[in-house]
């Protein structure tokens, strides 16, 4: 497991904002199945419809929930929040995408560990 580099970890490649990053496909409501994706959805809504398009109390509650479950995501979340404060919603969405990628990678590691533990005698 030491070969795994999680998105947003110290070993991950550091790029300037916007360098080599694309927004990719936008999230659809039926794809929202994790806290990270729900955060990305809210940031996407701000990008598409403006700052006041969402409940910021709801966003704050989701951010708090993901930080409790995944404290290592704090640098990504802080970068996303600073981008939101600067009203750079495109950059905020890129950071939210990194958050989703990190959440996905950690879930995959946890599931792999669970499967490995289940096959041991």
mmCIF file of C-alpha atoms in Angstrom:
data_model
loop_
_atom_site.group_PDB
_atom_site.id
_atom_site.type_symbol
_atom_site.label_atom_id
_atom_site.label_comp_id
_atom_site.label_asym_id
_atom_site.label_seq_id
_atom_site.Cartn_x
_atom_site.Cartn_y
_atom_site.Cartn_z
ATOM 1 C CA UNK A 1 0.000 0.000 0.000
ATOM 2 C CA UNK A 2 2.996 2.298 0.201
ATOM 3 C CA UNK A 3 2.869 2.830 -3.587
ATOM 4 C CA UNK A 4 -0.478 4.600 -3.352
ATOM 5 C CA UNK A 5 -0.389 8.387 -3.696
ATOM 6 C CA UNK A 6 -3.607 9.997 -2.574
ATOM 7 C CA UNK A 7 -4.835 13.144 -4.296
ATOM 8 C CA UNK A 8 -3.897 16.130 -2.181
ATOM 9 C CA UNK A 9 -1.136 14.273 -0.294
ATOM 10 C CA UNK A 10 2.362 15.673 0.152
ATOM 11 C CA UNK A 11 3.637 13.210 -2.489
ATOM 12 C CA UNK A 12 1.124 14.303 -5.096
ATOM 13 C CA UNK A 13 2.293 16.502 -7.948
ATOM 14 C CA UNK A 14 1.873 20.178 -7.100
ATOM 15 C CA UNK A 15 0.636 22.395 -9.921
ATOM 16 C CA UNK A 16 -0.196 26.029 -10.217
ATOM 17 C CA UNK A 17 -3.952 26.715 -10.152
ATOM 18 C CA UNK A 18 -5.384 25.923 -13.555
ATOM 19 C CA UNK A 19 -2.219 24.196 -14.813
ATOM 20 C CA UNK A 20 -3.119 20.848 -16.329
ATOM 21 C CA UNK A 21 -6.495 20.780 -14.604
ATOM 22 C CA UNK A 22 -9.820 20.693 -16.372
ATOM 23 C CA UNK A 23 -13.278 20.971 -14.966
ATOM 24 C CA UNK A 24 -14.384 17.891 -16.852
ATOM 25 C CA UNK A 25 -17.998 16.853 -16.903
ATOM 26 C CA UNK A 26 -20.328 18.565 -14.518
ATOM 27 C CA UNK A 27 -22.023 16.530 -11.818
ATOM 28 C CA UNK A 28 -25.626 15.511 -12.242
ATOM 29 C CA UNK A 29 -27.994 15.216 -9.288
ATOM 30 C CA UNK A 30 -28.290 11.428 -9.640
ATOM 31 C CA UNK A 31 -24.505 11.071 -9.236
ATOM 32 C CA UNK A 32 -24.417 12.634 -5.765
ATOM 33 C CA UNK A 33 -23.762 9.655 -3.507
ATOM 34 C CA UNK A 34 -21.004 10.900 -1.183
ATOM 35 C CA UNK A 35 -20.370 13.945 0.983
ATOM 36 C CA UNK A 36 -17.498 15.010 -1.268
ATOM 37 C CA UNK A 37 -19.701 14.908 -4.351
ATOM 38 C CA UNK A 38 -22.395 16.899 -2.549
ATOM 39 C CA UNK A 39 -19.796 19.573 -1.768
ATOM 40 C CA UNK A 40 -18.654 19.595 -5.393
ATOM 41 C CA UNK A 41 -22.309 19.890 -6.457
ATOM 42 C CA UNK A 42 -22.802 22.986 -4.296
ATOM 43 C CA UNK A 43 -19.618 24.588 -5.632
ATOM 44 C CA UNK A 44 -20.754 23.749 -9.157
ATOM 45 C CA UNK A 45 -24.049 25.496 -8.441
ATOM 46 C CA UNK A 46 -22.140 28.617 -7.388
ATOM 47 C CA UNK A 47 -20.122 28.472 -10.603
ATOM 48 C CA UNK A 48 -23.229 28.121 -12.748
ATOM 49 C CA UNK A 49 -25.698 30.295 -10.831
ATOM 50 C CA UNK A 50 -23.721 32.622 -8.563
ATOM 51 C CA UNK A 51 -22.645 32.812 -4.947
ATOM 52 C CA UNK A 52 -26.171 33.109 -3.551
ATOM 53 C CA UNK A 53 -27.446 30.035 -5.429
ATOM 54 C CA UNK A 54 -26.808 27.717 -2.471
ATOM 55 C CA UNK A 55 -27.276 27.509 1.269
ATOM 56 C CA UNK A 56 -23.848 28.328 2.664
ATOM 57 C CA UNK A 57 -24.878 26.882 6.031
ATOM 58 C CA UNK A 58 -25.502 23.585 4.216
ATOM 59 C CA UNK A 59 -22.079 23.785 2.543
ATOM 60 C CA UNK A 60 -20.425 24.511 5.905
ATOM 61 C CA UNK A 61 -22.148 21.515 7.509
ATOM 62 C CA UNK A 62 -20.995 19.227 4.708
ATOM 63 C CA UNK A 63 -17.440 20.567 4.918
ATOM 64 C CA UNK A 64 -17.455 19.938 8.664
ATOM 65 C CA UNK A 65 -18.714 16.382 8.090
ATOM 66 C CA UNK A 66 -16.036 15.560 5.532
ATOM 67 C CA UNK A 67 -13.278 17.018 7.698
ATOM 68 C CA UNK A 68 -14.412 14.870 10.627
ATOM 69 C CA UNK A 69 -14.322 11.778 8.425
ATOM 70 C CA UNK A 70 -11.231 12.742 6.425
ATOM 71 C CA UNK A 71 -9.013 15.239 8.315
ATOM 72 C CA UNK A 72 -6.253 14.844 5.732
ATOM 73 C CA UNK A 73 -8.457 16.754 3.274
ATOM 74 C CA UNK A 74 -8.069 20.006 5.219
ATOM 75 C CA UNK A 75 -5.553 21.576 2.757
ATOM 76 C CA UNK A 76 -7.859 20.858 -0.182
ATOM 77 C CA UNK A 77 -10.889 22.227 1.669
ATOM 78 C CA UNK A 78 -9.019 25.376 2.714
ATOM 79 C CA UNK A 79 -7.887 25.999 -0.866
ATOM 80 C CA UNK A 80 -11.477 25.526 -2.047
ATOM 81 C CA UNK A 81 -12.786 27.920 0.607
ATOM 82 C CA UNK A 82 -10.208 30.590 -0.263
ATOM 83 C CA UNK A 83 -11.164 30.295 -3.935
ATOM 84 C CA UNK A 84 -14.838 30.730 -2.983
ATOM 85 C CA UNK A 85 -13.983 33.824 -0.934
ATOM 86 C CA UNK A 86 -12.126 35.206 -3.973
ATOM 87 C CA UNK A 87 -15.216 34.359 -6.070
ATOM 88 C CA UNK A 88 -13.080 32.128 -8.303
ATOM 89 C CA UNK A 89 -15.693 29.402 -8.543
ATOM 90 C CA UNK A 90 -13.887 27.593 -11.362
ATOM 91 C CA UNK A 91 -10.817 27.142 -9.156
ATOM 92 C CA UNK A 92 -13.053 26.208 -6.213
ATOM 93 C CA UNK A 93 -14.638 23.492 -8.363
ATOM 94 C CA UNK A 94 -11.199 22.169 -9.298
ATOM 95 C CA UNK A 95 -10.378 21.865 -5.599
ATOM 96 C CA UNK A 96 -13.759 20.230 -4.962
ATOM 97 C CA UNK A 97 -12.886 17.727 -7.711
ATOM 98 C CA UNK A 98 -9.625 16.954 -5.893
ATOM 99 C CA UNK A 99 -11.669 16.428 -2.748
ATOM 100 C CA UNK A 100 -13.892 13.920 -4.552
ATOM 101 C CA UNK A 101 -10.825 12.146 -5.965
ATOM 102 C CA UNK A 102 -9.263 11.891 -2.498
ATOM 103 C CA UNK A 103 -12.521 10.639 -1.005
ATOM 104 C CA UNK A 104 -12.780 8.005 -3.761
ATOM 105 C CA UNK A 105 -9.167 6.882 -3.302
ATOM 106 C CA UNK A 106 -9.595 6.505 0.451
ATOM 107 C CA UNK A 107 -12.823 4.536 -0.015
ATOM 108 C CA UNK A 108 -11.080 2.214 -2.489
ATOM 109 C CA UNK A 109 -8.230 1.654 -0.015
ATOM 110 C CA UNK A 110 -10.690 0.935 2.799
ATOM 111 C CA UNK A 111 -12.647 -1.525 0.664
ATOM 112 C CA UNK A 112 -9.462 -3.271 -0.473
ATOM 113 C CA UNK A 113 -8.348 -3.574 3.144
ATOM 114 C CA UNK A 114 -11.756 -4.934 4.117
ATOM 115 C CA UNK A 115 -11.637 -7.535 1.325
ATOM 116 C CA UNK A 116 -8.086 -8.549 2.281
ATOM 117 C CA UNK A 117 -9.094 -8.922 5.929
ATOM 118 C CA UNK A 118 -12.115 -11.032 5.006
ATOM 119 C CA UNK A 119 -10.002 -13.546 3.062
ATOM 120 C CA UNK A 120 -7.473 -14.100 5.874
ATOM 121 C CA UNK A 121 -7.996 -17.184 8.022
#
